[in-house]
Tab-separated table of C-alpha atoms (C1' of nucleotides) in Angstrom:
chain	number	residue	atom	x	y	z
H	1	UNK	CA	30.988	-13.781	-26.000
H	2	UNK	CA	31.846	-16.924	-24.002
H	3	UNK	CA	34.246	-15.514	-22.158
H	4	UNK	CA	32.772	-12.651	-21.153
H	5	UNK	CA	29.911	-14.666	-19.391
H	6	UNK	CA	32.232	-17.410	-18.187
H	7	UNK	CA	34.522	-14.262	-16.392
H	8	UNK	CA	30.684	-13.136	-15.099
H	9	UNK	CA	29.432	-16.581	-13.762
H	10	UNK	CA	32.784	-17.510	-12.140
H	11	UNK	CA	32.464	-14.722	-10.183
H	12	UNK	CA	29.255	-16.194	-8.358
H	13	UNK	CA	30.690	-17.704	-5.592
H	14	UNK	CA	27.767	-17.613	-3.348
H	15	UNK	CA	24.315	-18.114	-5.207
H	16	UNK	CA	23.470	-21.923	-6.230
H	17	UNK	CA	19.703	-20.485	-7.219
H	18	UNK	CA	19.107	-17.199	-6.261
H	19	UNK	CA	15.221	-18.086	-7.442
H	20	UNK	CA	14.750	-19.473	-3.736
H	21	UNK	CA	15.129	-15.992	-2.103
H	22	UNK	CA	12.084	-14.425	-4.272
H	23	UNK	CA	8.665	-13.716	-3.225
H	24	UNK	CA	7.170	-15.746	-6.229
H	25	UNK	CA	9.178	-18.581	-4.792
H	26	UNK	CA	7.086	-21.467	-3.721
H	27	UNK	CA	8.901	-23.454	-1.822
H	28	UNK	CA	8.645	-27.667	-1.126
H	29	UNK	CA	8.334	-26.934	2.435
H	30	UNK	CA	6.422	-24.497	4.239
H	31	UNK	CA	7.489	-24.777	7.695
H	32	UNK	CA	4.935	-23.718	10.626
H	33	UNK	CA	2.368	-23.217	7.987
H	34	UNK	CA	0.989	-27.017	8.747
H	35	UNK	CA	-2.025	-26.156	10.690
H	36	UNK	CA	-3.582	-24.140	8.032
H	37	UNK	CA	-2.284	-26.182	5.284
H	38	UNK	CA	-3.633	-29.058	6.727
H	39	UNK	CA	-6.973	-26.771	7.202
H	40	UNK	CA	-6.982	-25.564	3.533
H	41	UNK	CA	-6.602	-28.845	2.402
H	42	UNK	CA	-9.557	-30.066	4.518
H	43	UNK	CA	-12.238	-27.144	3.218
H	44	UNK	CA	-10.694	-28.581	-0.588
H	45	UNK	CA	-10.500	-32.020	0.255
H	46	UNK	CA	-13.874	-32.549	-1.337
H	47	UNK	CA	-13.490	-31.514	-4.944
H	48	UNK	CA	-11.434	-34.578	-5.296
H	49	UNK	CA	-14.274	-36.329	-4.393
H	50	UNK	CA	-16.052	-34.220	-6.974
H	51	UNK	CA	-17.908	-32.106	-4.620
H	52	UNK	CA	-18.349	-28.592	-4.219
H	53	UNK	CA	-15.376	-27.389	-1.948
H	54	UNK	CA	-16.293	-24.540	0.860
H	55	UNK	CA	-15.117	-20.554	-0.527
H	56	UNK	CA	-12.432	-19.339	1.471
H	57	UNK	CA	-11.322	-16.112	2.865
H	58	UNK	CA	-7.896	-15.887	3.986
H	59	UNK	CA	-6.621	-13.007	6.048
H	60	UNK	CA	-2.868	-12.058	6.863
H	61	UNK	CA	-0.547	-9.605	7.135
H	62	UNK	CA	2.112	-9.110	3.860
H	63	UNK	CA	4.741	-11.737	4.511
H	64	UNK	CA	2.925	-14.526	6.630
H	65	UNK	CA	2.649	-17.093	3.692
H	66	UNK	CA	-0.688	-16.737	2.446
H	67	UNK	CA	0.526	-16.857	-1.494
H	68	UNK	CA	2.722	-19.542	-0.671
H	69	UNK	CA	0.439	-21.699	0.752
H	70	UNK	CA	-2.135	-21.070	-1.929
H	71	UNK	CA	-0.466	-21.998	-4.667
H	72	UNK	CA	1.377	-25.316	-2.390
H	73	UNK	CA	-2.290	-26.273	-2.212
H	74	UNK	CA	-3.161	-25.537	-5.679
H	75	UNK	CA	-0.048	-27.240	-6.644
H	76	UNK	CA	-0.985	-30.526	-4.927
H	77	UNK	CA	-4.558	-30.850	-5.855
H	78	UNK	CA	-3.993	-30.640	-9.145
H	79	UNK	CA	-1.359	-33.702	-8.841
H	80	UNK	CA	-3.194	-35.540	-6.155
H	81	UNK	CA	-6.814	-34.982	-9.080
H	82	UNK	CA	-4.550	-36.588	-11.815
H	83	UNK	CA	-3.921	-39.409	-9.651
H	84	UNK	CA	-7.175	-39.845	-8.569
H	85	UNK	CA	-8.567	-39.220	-12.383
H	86	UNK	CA	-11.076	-36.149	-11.208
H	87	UNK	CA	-10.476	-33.149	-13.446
H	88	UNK	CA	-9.524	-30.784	-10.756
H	89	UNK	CA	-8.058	-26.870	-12.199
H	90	UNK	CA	-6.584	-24.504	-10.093
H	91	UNK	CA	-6.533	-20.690	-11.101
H	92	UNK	CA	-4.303	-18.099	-9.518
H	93	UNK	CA	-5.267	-14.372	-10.145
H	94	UNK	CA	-3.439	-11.342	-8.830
H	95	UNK	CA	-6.257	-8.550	-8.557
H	96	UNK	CA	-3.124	-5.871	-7.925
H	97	UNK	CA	-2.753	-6.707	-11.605
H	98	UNK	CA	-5.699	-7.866	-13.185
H	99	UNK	CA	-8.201	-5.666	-11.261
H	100	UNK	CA	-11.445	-5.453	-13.301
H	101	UNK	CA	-14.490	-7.688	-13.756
H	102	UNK	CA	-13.713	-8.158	-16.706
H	103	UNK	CA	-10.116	-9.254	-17.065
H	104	UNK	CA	-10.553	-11.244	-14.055
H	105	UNK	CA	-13.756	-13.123	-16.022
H	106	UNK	CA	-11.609	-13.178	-18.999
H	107	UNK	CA	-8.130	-14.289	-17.222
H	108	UNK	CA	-10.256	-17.168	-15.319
H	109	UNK	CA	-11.958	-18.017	-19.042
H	110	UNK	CA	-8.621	-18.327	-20.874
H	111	UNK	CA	-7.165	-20.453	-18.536
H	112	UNK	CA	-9.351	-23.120	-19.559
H	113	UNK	CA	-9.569	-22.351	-23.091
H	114	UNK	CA	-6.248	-24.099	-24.586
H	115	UNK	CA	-7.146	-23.218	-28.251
H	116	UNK	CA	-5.824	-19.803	-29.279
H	117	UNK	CA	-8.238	-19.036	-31.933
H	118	UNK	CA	-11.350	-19.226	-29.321
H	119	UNK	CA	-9.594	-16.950	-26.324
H	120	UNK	CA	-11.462	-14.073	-25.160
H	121	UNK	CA	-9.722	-10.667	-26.172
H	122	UNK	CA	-8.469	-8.070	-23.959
H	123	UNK	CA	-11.176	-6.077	-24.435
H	124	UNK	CA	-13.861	-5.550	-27.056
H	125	UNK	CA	-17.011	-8.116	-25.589
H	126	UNK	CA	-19.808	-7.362	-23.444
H	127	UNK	CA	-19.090	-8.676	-19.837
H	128	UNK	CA	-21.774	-11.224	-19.577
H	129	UNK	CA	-21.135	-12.855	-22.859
H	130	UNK	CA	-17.522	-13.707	-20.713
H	131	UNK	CA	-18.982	-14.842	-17.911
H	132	UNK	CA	-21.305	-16.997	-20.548
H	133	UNK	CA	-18.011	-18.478	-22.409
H	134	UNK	CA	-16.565	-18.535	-18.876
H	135	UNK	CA	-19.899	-20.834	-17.449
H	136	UNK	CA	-19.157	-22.748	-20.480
H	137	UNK	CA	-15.306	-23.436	-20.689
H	138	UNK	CA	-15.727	-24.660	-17.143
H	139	UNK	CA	-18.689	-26.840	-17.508
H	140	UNK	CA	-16.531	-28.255	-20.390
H	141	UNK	CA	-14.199	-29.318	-17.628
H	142	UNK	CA	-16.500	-31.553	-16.205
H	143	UNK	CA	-14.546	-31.309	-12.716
H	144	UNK	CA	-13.909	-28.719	-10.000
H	145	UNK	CA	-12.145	-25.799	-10.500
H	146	UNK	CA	-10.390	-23.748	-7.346
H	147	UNK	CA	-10.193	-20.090	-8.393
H	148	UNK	CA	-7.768	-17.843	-6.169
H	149	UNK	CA	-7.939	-14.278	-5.748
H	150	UNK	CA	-4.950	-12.686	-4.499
H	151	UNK	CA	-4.758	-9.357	-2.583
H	152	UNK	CA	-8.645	-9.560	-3.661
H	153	UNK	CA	-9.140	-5.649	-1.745
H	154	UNK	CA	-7.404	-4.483	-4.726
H	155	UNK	CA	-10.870	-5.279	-6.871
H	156	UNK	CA	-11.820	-2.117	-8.848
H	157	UNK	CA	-15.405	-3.652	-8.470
H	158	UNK	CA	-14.539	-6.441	-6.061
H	159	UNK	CA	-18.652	-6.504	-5.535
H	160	UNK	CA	-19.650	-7.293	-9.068
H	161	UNK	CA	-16.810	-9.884	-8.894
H	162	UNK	CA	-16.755	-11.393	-6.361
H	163	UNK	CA	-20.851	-11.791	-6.535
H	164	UNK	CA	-20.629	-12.898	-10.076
H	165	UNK	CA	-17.976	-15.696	-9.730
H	166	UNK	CA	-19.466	-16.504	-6.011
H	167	UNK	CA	-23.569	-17.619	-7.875
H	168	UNK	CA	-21.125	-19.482	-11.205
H	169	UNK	CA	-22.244	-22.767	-9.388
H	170	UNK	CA	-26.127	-22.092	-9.344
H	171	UNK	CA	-25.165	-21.878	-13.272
H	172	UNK	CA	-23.148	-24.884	-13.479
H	173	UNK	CA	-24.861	-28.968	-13.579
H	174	UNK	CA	-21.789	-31.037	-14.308
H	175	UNK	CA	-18.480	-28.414	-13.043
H	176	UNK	CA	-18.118	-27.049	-9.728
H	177	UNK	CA	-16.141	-23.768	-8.618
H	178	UNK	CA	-14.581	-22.625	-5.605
H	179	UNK	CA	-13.401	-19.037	-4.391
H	180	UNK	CA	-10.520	-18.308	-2.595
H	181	UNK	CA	-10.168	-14.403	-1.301
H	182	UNK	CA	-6.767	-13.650	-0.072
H	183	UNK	CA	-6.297	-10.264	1.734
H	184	UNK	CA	-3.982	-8.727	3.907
H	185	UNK	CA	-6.850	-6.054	5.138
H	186	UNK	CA	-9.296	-7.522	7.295
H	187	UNK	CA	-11.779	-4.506	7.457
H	188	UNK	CA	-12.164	-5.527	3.425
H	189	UNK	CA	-15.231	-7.162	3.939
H	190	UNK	CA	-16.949	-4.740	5.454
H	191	UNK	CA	-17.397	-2.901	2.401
H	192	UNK	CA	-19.058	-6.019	0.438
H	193	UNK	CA	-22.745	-6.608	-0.244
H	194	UNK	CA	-23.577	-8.999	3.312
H	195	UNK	CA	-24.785	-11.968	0.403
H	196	UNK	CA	-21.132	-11.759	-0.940
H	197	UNK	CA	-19.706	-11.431	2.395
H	198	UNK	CA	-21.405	-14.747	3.717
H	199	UNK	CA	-20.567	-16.597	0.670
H	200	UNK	CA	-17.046	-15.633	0.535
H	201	UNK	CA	-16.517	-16.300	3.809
H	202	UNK	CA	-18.195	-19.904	4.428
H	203	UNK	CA	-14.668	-20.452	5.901
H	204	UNK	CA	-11.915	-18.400	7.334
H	205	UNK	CA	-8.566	-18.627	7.932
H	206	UNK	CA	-6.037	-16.309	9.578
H	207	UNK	CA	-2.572	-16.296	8.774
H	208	UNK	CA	-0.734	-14.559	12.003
H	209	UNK	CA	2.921	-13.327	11.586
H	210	UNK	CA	5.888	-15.376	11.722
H	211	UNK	CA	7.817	-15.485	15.207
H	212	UNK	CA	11.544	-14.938	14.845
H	213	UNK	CA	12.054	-18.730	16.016
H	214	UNK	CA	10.186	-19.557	13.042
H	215	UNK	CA	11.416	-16.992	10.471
H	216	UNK	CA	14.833	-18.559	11.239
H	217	UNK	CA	13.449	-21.705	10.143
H	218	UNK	CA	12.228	-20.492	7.073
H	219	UNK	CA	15.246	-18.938	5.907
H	220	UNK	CA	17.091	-21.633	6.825
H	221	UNK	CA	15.057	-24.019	4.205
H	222	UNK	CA	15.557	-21.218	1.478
H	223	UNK	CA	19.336	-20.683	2.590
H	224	UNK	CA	19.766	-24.507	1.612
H	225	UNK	CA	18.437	-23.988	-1.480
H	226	UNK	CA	19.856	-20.577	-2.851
H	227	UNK	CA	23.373	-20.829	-1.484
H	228	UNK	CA	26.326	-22.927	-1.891
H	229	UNK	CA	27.517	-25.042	1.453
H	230	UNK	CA	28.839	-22.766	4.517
H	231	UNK	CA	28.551	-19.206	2.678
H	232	UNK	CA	26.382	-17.925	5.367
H	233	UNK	CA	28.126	-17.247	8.753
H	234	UNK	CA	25.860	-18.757	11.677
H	235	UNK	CA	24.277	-15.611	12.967
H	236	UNK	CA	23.567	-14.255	9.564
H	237	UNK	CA	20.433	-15.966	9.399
H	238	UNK	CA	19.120	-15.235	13.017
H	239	UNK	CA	19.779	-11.574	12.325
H	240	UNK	CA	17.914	-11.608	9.287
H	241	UNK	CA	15.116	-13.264	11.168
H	242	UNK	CA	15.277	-10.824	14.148
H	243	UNK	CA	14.996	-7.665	12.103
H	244	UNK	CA	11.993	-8.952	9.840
H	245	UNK	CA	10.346	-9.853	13.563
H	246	UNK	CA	10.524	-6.600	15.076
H	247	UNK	CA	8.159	-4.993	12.169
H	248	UNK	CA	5.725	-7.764	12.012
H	249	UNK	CA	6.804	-11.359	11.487
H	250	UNK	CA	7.399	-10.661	7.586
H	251	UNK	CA	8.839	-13.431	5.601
H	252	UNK	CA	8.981	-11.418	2.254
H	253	UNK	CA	11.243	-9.047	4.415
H	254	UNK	CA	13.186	-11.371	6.071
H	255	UNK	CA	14.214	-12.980	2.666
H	256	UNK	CA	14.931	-9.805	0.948
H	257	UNK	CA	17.611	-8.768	3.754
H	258	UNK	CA	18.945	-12.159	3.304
H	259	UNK	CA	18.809	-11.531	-0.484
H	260	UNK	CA	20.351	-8.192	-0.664
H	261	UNK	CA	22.825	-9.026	1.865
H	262	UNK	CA	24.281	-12.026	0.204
H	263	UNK	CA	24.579	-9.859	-2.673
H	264	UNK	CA	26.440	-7.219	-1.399
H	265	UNK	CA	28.591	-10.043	-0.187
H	266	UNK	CA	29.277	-10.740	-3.637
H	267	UNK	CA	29.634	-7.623	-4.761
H	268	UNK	CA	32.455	-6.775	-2.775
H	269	UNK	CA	34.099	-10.047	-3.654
H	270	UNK	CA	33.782	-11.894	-0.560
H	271	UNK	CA	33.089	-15.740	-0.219
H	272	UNK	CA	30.825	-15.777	3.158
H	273	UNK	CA	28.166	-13.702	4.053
H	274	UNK	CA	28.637	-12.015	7.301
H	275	UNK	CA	26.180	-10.064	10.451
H	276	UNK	CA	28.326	-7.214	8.779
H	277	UNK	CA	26.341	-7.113	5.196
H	278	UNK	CA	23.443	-7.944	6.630
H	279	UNK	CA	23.883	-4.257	8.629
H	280	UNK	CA	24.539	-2.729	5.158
H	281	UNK	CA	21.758	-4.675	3.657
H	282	UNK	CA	19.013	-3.281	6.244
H	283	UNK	CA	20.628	0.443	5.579
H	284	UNK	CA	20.244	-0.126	1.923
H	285	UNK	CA	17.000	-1.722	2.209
H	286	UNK	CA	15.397	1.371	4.465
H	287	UNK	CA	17.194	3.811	1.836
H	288	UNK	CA	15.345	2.624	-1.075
H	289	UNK	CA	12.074	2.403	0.507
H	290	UNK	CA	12.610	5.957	1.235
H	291	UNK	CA	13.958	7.611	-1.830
H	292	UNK	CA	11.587	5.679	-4.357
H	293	UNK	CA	9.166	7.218	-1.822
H	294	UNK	CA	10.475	10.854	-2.442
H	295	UNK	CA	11.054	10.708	-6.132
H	296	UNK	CA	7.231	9.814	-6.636
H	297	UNK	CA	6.107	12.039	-4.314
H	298	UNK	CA	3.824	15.275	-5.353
H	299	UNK	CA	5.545	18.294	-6.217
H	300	UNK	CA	3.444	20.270	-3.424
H	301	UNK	CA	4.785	17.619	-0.753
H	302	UNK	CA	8.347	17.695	-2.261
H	303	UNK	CA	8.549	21.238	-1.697
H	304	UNK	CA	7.114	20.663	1.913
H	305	UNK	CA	9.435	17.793	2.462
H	306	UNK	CA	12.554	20.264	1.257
H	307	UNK	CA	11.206	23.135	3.294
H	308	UNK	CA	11.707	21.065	6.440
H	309	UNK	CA	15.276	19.815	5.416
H	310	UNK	CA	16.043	23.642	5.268
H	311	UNK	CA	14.032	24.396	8.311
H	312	UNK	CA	15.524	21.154	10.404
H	313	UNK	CA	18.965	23.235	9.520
H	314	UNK	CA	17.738	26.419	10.720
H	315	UNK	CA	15.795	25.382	14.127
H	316	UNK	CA	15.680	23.715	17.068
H	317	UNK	CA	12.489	21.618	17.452
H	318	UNK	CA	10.932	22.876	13.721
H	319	UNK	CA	7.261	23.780	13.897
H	320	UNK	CA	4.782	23.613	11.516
H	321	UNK	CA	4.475	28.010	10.944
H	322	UNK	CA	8.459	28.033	10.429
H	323	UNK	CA	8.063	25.163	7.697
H	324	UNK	CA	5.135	27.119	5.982
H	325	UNK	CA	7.196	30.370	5.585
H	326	UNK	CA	10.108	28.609	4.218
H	327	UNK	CA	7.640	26.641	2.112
H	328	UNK	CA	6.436	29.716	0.882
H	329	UNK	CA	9.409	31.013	-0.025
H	330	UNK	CA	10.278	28.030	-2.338
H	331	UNK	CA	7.102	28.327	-4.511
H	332	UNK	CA	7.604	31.866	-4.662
H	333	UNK	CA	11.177	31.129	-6.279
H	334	UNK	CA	10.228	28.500	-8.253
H	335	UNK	CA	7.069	30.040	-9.456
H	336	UNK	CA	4.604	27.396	-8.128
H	337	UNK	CA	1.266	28.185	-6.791
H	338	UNK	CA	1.210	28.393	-2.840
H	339	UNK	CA	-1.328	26.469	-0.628
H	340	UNK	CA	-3.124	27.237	2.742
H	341	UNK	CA	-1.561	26.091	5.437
H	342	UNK	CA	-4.106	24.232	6.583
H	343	UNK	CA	-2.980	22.055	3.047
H	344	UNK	CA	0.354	21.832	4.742
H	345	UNK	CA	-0.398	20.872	7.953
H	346	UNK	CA	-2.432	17.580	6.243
H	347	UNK	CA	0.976	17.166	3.934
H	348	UNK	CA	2.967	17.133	6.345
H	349	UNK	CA	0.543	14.139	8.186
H	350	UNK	CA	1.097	12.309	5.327
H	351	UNK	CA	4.533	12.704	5.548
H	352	UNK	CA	4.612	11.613	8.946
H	353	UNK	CA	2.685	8.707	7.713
H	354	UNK	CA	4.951	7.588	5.249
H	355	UNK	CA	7.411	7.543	7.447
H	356	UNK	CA	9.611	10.389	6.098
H	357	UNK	CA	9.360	13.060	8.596
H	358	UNK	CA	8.234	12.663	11.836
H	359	UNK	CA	5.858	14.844	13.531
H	360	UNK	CA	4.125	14.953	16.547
H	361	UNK	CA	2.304	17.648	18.084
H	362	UNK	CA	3.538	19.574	21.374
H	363	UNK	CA	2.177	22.306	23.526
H	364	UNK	CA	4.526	25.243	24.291
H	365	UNK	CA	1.917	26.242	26.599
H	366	UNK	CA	1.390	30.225	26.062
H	367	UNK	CA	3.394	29.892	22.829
H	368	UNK	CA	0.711	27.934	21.258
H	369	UNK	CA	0.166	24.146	20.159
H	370	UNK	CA	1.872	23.109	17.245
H	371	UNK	CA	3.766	19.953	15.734
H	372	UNK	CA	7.462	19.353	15.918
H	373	UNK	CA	9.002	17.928	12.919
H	374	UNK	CA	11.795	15.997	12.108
H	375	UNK	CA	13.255	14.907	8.704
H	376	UNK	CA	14.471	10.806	9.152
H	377	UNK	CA	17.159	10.663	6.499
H	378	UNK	CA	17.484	14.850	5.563
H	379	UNK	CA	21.117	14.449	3.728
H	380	UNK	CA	20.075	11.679	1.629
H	381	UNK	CA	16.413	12.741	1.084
H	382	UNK	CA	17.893	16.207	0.140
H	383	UNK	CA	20.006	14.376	-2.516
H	384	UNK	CA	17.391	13.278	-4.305
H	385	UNK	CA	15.282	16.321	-4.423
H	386	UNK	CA	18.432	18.227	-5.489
H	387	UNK	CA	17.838	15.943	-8.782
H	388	UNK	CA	14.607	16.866	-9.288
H	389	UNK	CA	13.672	18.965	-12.279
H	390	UNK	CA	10.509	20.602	-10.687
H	391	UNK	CA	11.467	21.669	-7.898
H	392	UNK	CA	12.703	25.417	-7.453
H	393	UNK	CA	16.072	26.170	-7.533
H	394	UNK	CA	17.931	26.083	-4.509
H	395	UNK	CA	21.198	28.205	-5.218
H	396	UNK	CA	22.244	30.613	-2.657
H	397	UNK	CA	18.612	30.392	-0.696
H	398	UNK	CA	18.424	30.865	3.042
H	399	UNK	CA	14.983	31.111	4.978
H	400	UNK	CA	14.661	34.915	6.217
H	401	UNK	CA	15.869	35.346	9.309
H	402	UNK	CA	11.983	35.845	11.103
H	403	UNK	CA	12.766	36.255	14.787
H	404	UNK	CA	9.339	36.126	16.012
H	405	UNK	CA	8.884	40.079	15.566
H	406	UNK	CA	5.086	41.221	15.320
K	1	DC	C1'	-6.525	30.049	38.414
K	2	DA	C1'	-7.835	31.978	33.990
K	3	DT	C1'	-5.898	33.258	29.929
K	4	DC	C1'	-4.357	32.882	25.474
K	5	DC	C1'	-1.023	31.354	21.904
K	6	DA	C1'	-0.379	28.765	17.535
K	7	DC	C1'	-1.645	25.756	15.861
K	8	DA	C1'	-4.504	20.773	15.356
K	9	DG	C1'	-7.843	18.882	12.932
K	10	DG	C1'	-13.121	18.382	11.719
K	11	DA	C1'	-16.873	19.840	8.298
K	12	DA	C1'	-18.513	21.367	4.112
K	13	DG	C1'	-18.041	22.427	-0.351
K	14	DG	C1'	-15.749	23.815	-5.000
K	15	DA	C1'	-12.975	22.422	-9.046
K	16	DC	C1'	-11.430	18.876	-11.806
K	17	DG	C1'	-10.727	14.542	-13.980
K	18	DG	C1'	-11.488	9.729	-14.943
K	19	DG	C1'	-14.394	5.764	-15.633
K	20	DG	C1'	-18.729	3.448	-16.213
K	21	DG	C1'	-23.399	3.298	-17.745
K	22	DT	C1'	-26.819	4.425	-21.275
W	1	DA	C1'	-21.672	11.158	-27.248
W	2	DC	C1'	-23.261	12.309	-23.124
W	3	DC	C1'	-24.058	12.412	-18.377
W	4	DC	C1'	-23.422	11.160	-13.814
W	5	DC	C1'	-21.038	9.636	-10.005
W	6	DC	C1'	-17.084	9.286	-7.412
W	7	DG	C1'	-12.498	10.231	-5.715
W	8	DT	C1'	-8.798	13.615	-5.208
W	9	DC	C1'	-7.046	17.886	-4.119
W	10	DC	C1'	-7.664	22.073	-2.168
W	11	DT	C1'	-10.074	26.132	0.249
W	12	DT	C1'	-12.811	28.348	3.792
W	13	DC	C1'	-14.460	28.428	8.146
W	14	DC	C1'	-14.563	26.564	12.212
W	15	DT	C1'	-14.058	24.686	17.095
W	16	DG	C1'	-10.820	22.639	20.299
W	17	DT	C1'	-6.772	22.430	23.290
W	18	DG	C1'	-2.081	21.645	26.551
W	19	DG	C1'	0.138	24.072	29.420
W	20	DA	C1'	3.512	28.314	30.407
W	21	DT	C1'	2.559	32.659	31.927
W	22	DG	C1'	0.648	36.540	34.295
DNA sequence: CATCCACAGGAAGGACGGGGGT
DNA sequence: ACCCCCGTCCTTCCTGTGGATG
């Protein structure tokens, strides 16, 4: 057993703690983040003091360190509240994952309940008798407590929430809460009640994307820490940074191409990681996006999607009538219900949306107005519908030959 | 210039299913 | 246990339209 791990860990040439180059990563240093650092830690500065700290609502695209600099915050007031003796807790909450009012109430409860035999169940209690043992756990405390909501849009009943944990201080006398909202949409709080709105957002920061200057910077910190000395070639890391830029200034992606790169690197055996891999690594990166896209796609848009693979084969400049009769034909072979095409045209928008296909409408002047499509990746895409129980069987099918005859 | 094609894409509503409230 | 509301998926019906062609 030994050996066999020994013969797997000597080959890691490259990694010294491949932890660095994660998302959940929260780094020592968070460079060009100061400003609203130094701004979150202002609007919290007072529950060392044992005041009520502001709510927060933070805004920023995926990637721009809003998580990060969350928990860095959370992280340090906790330290700097031992130091000072104040009783300060700091509660991180994904709503992605815990997205109800009441697993949020009880995740926020149990993290200051120590004792097992008192936690709140999964499920099983009214929702006010949590928010009662939630009032009182807290109180309990005796301090301040900062509670963070991540990707907070994601609230099944972000109202309810959100109003609930946002009026916990008109029911606490000695404990103290604060509410941080993270979100990456900023048209979110349109949609709340106004009193939640202004109460969430007593302050507001915005997060705005990373330049490619400062992605390089970024990666550069995390390079030090995941890799061993002078495995990354120079330009490796500017390249990363330069491809994350041109979508939006996204750190998460950035990393990742560093990520995957270095592991390809390693997976073909080769001690420095190279402009080369990180090619591959985009490629692979795209490719993965896309087919996890197609295998959980619909059966009704699969079908679509094949229909203009087989189409994109058969025409010049594919339009939407010639992917509709070829559509047809595959649900007639494979025995699946057809749809209008009025259906299709709005599948094959949210194909274009995805990314997939792409379509955009042209006029042929007498011959009508219609959309042009084009598959992005039709060789690989067709792949991985070729696997794919559901859909009809392909063998020996060719789209009739309709040459525009009336 | 008007026409007219082959759709785009909006509006309204039906069927269905899930989740929450009572 | 029941109902109601809401969101999703789809249909039907509809009006709108860019520009080659006559």
């Amino acid at each position: 057993m030994k050996d066999i791990f020994h013969g797997i860990l000597a080959g890691d040439t490259i990694f010294k703690n491949k932890e660095a180059l994660r998302p959940s990563y929260v780094p020592e240093i968070l460079p060009h983040r100061e400003k609203q650092i130094k701004e979150l830690a202002s609007i919290l500065a007072p529950a060392l003091r044992g005041e009520t700290p502001s709510n927060v609502f933070i805004y920023g695209k995926t990637g721009t360190g809003k998580t990060a600099v969350s928990k860095y915050i959370g992280k340090q007031l906790v330290e700097k509240g031992k130091e000072m003796n104040v009783n300060t807790n700091f509660v991180y909450i994904n709503c992605e994952i815990v997205d109800t009012h009441y697993r949020v109430l009880q995740n926020v409860a149990n993290h200051f309940i120590k004792v097992w035999e008192n936690r709140i169940p999964f499920t099983g209690w009214p929702t006010d008798e949590v928010y009662t043992r939630l009032i009182d756990a807290i109180e309990k405390t005796a301090g301040v407590a900062v509670i963070v909501l991540d990707e907070v849009d994601k609230l099944k009943e972000g109202n309810d929430v959100l109003y609930n944990l946002s009026r916990m201080n008109y029911d606490l006398k000695k404990a103290r809460t604060s509410i941080i909202g993270i979100s990456n949409d900023l048209k979110f709080t349109e949609f709340l009640d106004p009193r939640v709105k202004s109460s969430l957002g007593e302050e507001n920061l915005v997060f705005p994307p990373y330049s490619a200057d400062e992605l390089c910077d970024i990666l550069g910190e995390r390079a030090k820490i995941a890799f061993k000395d002078s495995v990354i070639e120079e330009n490796v890391i500017p390249l990363c940074a330069a491809l994350a830029a041109q979508e939006h200034g996204d750190a998460r992606r950035a990393l990742d191409l560093l990520r995957v790169a270095a592991e390809i690197a390693e997976r073909m055996k080769e001690e420095r990681v190279t402009e080369k891999h990180v090619r591959v690594a985009e490629n692979k990166i795209e490719l993965d996006r896309v087919t996890e896209i197609v295998r959980t796609l619909p059966i009704q848009s699969k079908i679509v999607l094949m229909a203009s693979i087989i189409g994109g084969e058969k025409y010049e400049g594919l339009r939407t009538g010639e992917v509709y009769a070829i559509y047809k034909d595959l649900c007639r072979k494979g025995g699946i219900n057809i749809l209008t095409q009025r259906r299709i045209a709005d599948i094959i928008s949210e194909l274009d949306m995805l990314g997939i296909i792409n379509a955009r409408v042209v006029s042929k002047g007498r011959y009508g107005r219609t959309r042009e499509i084009e598959v992005s990746a039709p060789l690989k895409i067709r792949q991985v519908l070729e696997k794919d129980e559901s859909m009809p069987d392909l063998k020996d099918y060719s789209p009739a030959l309709q040459s525009k005859l009336i």
